[in-house]
Short mmCIF file of C-alpha atoms in Angstrom, two decimals:
data_model
loop_
_atom_site.label_atom_id
_atom_site.label_comp_id
_atom_site.label_asym_id
_atom_site.label_seq_id
_atom_site.Cartn_x
_atom_site.Cartn_y
_atom_site.Cartn_z
CA UNK A 24 47.16 123.98 25.31
CA UNK A 25 44.13 126.16 22.85
CA UNK A 26 41.49 124.64 25.16
CA UNK A 27 42.36 125.56 28.32
CA UNK A 28 41.26 128.69 28.53
CA UNK A 29 38.06 128.19 27.68
CA UNK A 30 38.03 125.90 31.12
CA UNK A 31 37.25 129.01 32.94
CA UNK A 32 34.53 130.39 31.70
CA UNK A 33 31.47 129.39 33.24
CA UNK A 34 29.25 127.08 31.05
CA UNK A 35 26.30 129.88 30.58
CA UNK A 36 29.22 132.18 28.66
CA UNK A 37 30.21 129.90 26.07
CA UNK A 38 26.58 128.63 25.39
CA UNK A 39 25.61 132.44 25.14
CA UNK A 40 28.64 132.47 22.54
CA UNK A 41 27.68 129.43 20.73
CA UNK A 42 24.05 130.62 20.57
CA UNK A 43 25.56 134.01 18.69
CA UNK A 44 27.23 132.75 16.31
CA UNK A 45 24.54 129.86 15.25
CA UNK A 46 22.19 132.31 15.18
CA UNK A 47 24.29 134.96 13.00
CA UNK A 48 24.64 131.92 10.30
CA UNK A 49 20.42 131.86 9.61
CA UNK A 50 19.83 134.77 6.85
CA UNK A 51 16.91 135.54 8.07
CA UNK A 52 16.11 138.20 5.16
CA UNK A 53 15.65 135.20 3.62
CA UNK A 54 13.69 133.20 6.05
CA UNK A 55 11.64 136.50 6.24
CA UNK A 56 11.11 136.70 2.59
CA UNK A 57 9.21 132.65 2.35
CA UNK A 58 6.73 134.03 5.20
CA UNK A 59 5.60 136.59 3.44
CA UNK A 60 5.62 134.81 -0.50
CA UNK A 61 5.19 131.32 0.09
CA UNK A 62 4.61 129.51 3.73
CA UNK A 63 4.46 126.67 2.48
CA UNK A 64 8.14 127.52 1.66
CA UNK A 65 8.51 129.08 4.82
CA UNK A 66 7.60 125.88 7.33
CA UNK A 67 9.48 122.94 5.31
CA UNK A 68 12.37 125.87 6.06
CA UNK A 69 11.86 125.67 9.24
CA UNK A 70 11.30 121.84 9.03
CA UNK A 71 14.43 121.89 7.94
CA UNK A 72 15.95 123.70 10.38
CA UNK A 73 14.65 121.99 13.24
CA UNK A 74 15.83 118.52 11.73
CA UNK A 75 19.08 119.28 10.90
CA UNK A 76 19.72 120.68 14.97
CA UNK A 77 18.14 117.68 16.19
CA UNK A 78 18.71 114.95 14.23
CA UNK A 79 21.87 115.96 12.01
CA UNK A 80 22.88 117.61 8.94
CA UNK A 81 22.29 114.64 6.35
CA UNK A 82 18.87 113.49 7.94
CA UNK A 83 17.57 116.89 8.20
CA UNK A 84 18.03 117.54 4.24
CA UNK A 85 16.88 114.56 3.93
CA UNK A 86 13.53 115.37 5.57
CA UNK A 87 12.97 117.88 3.82
CA UNK A 88 12.76 116.69 0.74
CA UNK A 89 10.62 114.10 1.40
CA UNK A 90 8.23 116.17 2.38
CA UNK A 91 8.96 118.98 -1.11
CA UNK A 92 8.33 115.68 -2.89
CA UNK A 93 5.15 115.21 -1.06
CA UNK A 94 3.81 118.12 -0.89
CA UNK A 95 4.78 118.64 -4.62
CA UNK A 96 2.61 115.37 -5.02
CA UNK A 97 -0.07 116.84 -2.72
CA UNK A 98 -0.36 119.69 -4.82
CA UNK A 99 -0.33 117.42 -8.42
CA UNK A 100 -3.08 115.29 -7.59
CA UNK A 101 -5.18 118.74 -7.26
CA UNK A 102 -4.42 121.00 -10.11
CA UNK A 103 -6.46 124.19 -10.65
CA UNK A 104 -9.29 123.72 -13.34
CA UNK A 105 -10.79 126.44 -15.13
CA UNK A 106 -14.48 126.21 -17.07
CA UNK A 107 -13.15 129.12 -20.26
CA UNK A 108 -15.20 131.75 -22.09
CA UNK A 109 -13.87 134.21 -24.21
CA UNK A 110 -14.04 138.42 -24.22
CA UNK A 111 -14.70 140.46 -26.48
CA UNK A 112 -11.31 141.96 -27.93
CA UNK A 113 -9.06 139.26 -26.58
CA UNK A 114 -7.96 136.30 -28.37
CA UNK A 115 -7.70 133.35 -27.04
CA UNK A 116 -9.71 132.33 -23.70
CA UNK A 117 -9.43 133.42 -20.34
CA UNK A 118 -10.98 131.69 -17.01
CA UNK A 119 -14.77 132.60 -16.46
CA UNK A 120 -14.24 132.25 -12.63
CA UNK A 121 -12.13 135.38 -12.87
CA UNK A 122 -13.80 136.68 -15.59
CA UNK A 123 -17.05 137.33 -15.24
CA UNK A 124 -18.23 139.66 -17.96
CA UNK A 125 -16.52 136.45 -20.26
CA UNK A 126 -18.42 134.71 -22.86
CA UNK A 127 -19.78 131.25 -23.32
CA UNK A 128 -21.23 129.54 -27.08
CA UNK A 129 -24.47 127.85 -26.11
CA UNK A 130 -24.20 124.27 -25.64
CA UNK A 131 -20.29 123.82 -25.52
CA UNK A 132 -18.43 124.16 -22.50
CA UNK A 133 -14.74 124.29 -22.81
CA UNK A 134 -12.26 123.05 -20.01
CA UNK A 135 -8.56 123.15 -19.63
CA UNK A 136 -7.84 121.08 -16.53
CA UNK A 137 -4.30 122.61 -15.38
CA UNK A 138 -1.78 119.66 -15.47
CA UNK A 139 -1.25 116.32 -17.17
CA UNK A 140 -3.83 113.08 -16.52
CA UNK A 141 -1.71 110.93 -15.08
CA UNK A 142 -2.94 107.86 -12.02
CA UNK A 143 -3.03 109.95 -9.66
CA UNK A 144 -4.28 112.78 -10.30
CA UNK A 145 -6.60 110.86 -12.43
CA UNK A 146 -10.17 110.27 -9.83
CA UNK A 147 -10.31 113.85 -8.87
CA UNK A 148 -10.01 114.55 -12.94
CA UNK A 149 -12.85 112.37 -13.69
CA UNK A 150 -14.29 114.23 -10.77
CA UNK A 151 -14.22 117.67 -11.00
CA UNK A 152 -15.17 116.77 -15.57
CA UNK A 153 -18.66 115.37 -13.96
CA UNK A 154 -19.08 118.50 -11.93
CA UNK A 155 -18.99 121.83 -14.08
CA UNK A 156 -20.38 118.63 -16.33
CA UNK A 157 -22.78 118.20 -13.94
CA UNK A 158 -23.46 122.03 -13.81
CA UNK A 159 -24.46 123.25 -17.66
CA UNK A 160 -27.36 123.22 -18.46
CA UNK A 161 -28.83 121.89 -22.04
CA UNK A 162 -25.02 120.98 -23.29
CA UNK A 163 -23.95 119.51 -26.10
CA UNK A 164 -20.56 119.87 -26.34
CA UNK A 165 -17.38 119.43 -24.40
CA UNK A 166 -14.57 120.76 -24.95
CA UNK A 167 -11.42 119.23 -23.59
CA UNK A 168 -8.48 121.74 -23.78
CA UNK A 169 -5.76 119.78 -23.36
CA UNK A 170 -3.27 122.62 -23.78
CA UNK A 171 -1.33 122.14 -20.46
CA UNK A 172 -1.64 118.33 -20.75
CA UNK A 173 1.82 117.64 -21.51
CA UNK A 174 1.51 114.11 -21.20
CA UNK A 175 -1.31 111.21 -19.89
CA UNK A 176 -0.79 107.99 -19.02
CA UNK A 177 -2.57 105.25 -19.84
CA UNK A 178 -4.89 106.18 -16.35
CA UNK A 179 -5.66 108.79 -17.53
CA UNK A 180 -6.40 108.01 -21.04
CA UNK A 181 -9.29 105.30 -18.94
CA UNK A 182 -10.26 108.53 -17.11
CA UNK A 183 -10.88 110.03 -20.85
CA UNK A 184 -12.38 107.92 -22.36
CA UNK A 185 -15.09 107.72 -19.40
CA UNK A 186 -15.60 111.05 -19.78
CA UNK A 187 -16.32 110.26 -23.85
CA UNK A 188 -18.08 107.49 -22.51
CA UNK A 189 -20.63 109.22 -20.25
CA UNK A 190 -20.96 111.68 -22.53
CA UNK A 191 -21.62 109.55 -25.81
CA UNK A 192 -24.20 107.99 -23.33
CA UNK A 193 -26.49 110.68 -22.27
CA UNK A 194 -26.04 111.93 -26.08
CA UNK A 195 -23.01 114.42 -25.56
CA UNK A 196 -19.84 115.28 -27.97
CA UNK A 197 -16.03 115.00 -27.07
CA UNK A 198 -13.68 117.58 -28.57
CA UNK A 199 -10.34 117.55 -27.53
CA UNK A 200 -8.44 120.84 -28.57
CA UNK A 201 -5.01 121.57 -28.93
CA UNK A 202 -3.13 118.69 -27.37
CA UNK A 203 0.73 118.24 -28.20
CA UNK A 204 3.87 116.91 -25.73
CA UNK A 205 3.64 113.17 -25.40
CA UNK A 206 -0.35 113.14 -25.08
CA UNK A 207 -1.88 112.87 -28.92
CA UNK A 208 0.67 110.05 -29.26
CA UNK A 209 -0.39 108.07 -25.69
CA UNK A 210 -4.51 108.38 -26.53
CA UNK A 211 -3.57 107.37 -30.57
CA UNK A 212 -1.47 103.68 -28.95
CA UNK A 213 -4.57 103.54 -26.51
CA UNK A 214 -7.51 103.89 -28.97
CA UNK A 215 -8.86 106.66 -27.58
CA UNK A 216 -8.45 108.77 -30.75
CA UNK A 217 -10.26 106.28 -32.74
CA UNK A 218 -13.06 106.01 -30.36
CA UNK A 219 -14.14 109.32 -30.81
CA UNK A 220 -12.44 110.40 -33.74
CA UNK A 221 -10.34 112.41 -36.09
CA UNK A 222 -13.17 114.94 -36.70
CA UNK A 223 -13.33 115.75 -32.90
CA UNK A 224 -9.76 116.73 -32.43
CA UNK A 225 -9.25 120.43 -33.19
CA UNK A 226 -5.78 122.68 -32.91
CA UNK A 227 -7.08 125.47 -31.48
CA UNK A 228 -10.16 125.63 -28.57
CA UNK A 229 -11.35 128.31 -31.53
CA UNK A 230 -11.67 125.67 -33.51
#
């Protein structure tokens, strides 16, 4: 038979042949690139590879997909944010943490949350807003730059309402700038806009 001659080489030699063949199946340059560019993706690649080797193709890929989903939710639940200021000669706003020389208006805090506000990150949004407000002195206006908020669900709307209510209780105003996507529709449907007033909605953060 065709496999008959394979009965004579030592098992160790056959194992070496198989291992060598498997090694050449790996795209080492791609794996090295992942390690250099994105450590989370590199770790996921290693886990997926080990999963496929140990439990098979389908279960290994399924585990990788589940881990990817959890990783995405973890990052989305604690997105970056920024307190905004302006730079002379530059249009738009910049992150004052990145550009300490940026100028902010007295009594005004312009804040951007770099994600939609939904049920799994609404508590983090609320805590971050409380923190930046508590660190602001002589605050009169809190301006939420909603350019990145393409979607707000009912939990997110409740979080925004909580911020508005707490600010109003201390004599401060809340404004919303650059809201787009489905965000305005949801906020109108939940009554947030009526409670805040259309005169507190601005097309741009400069307004």
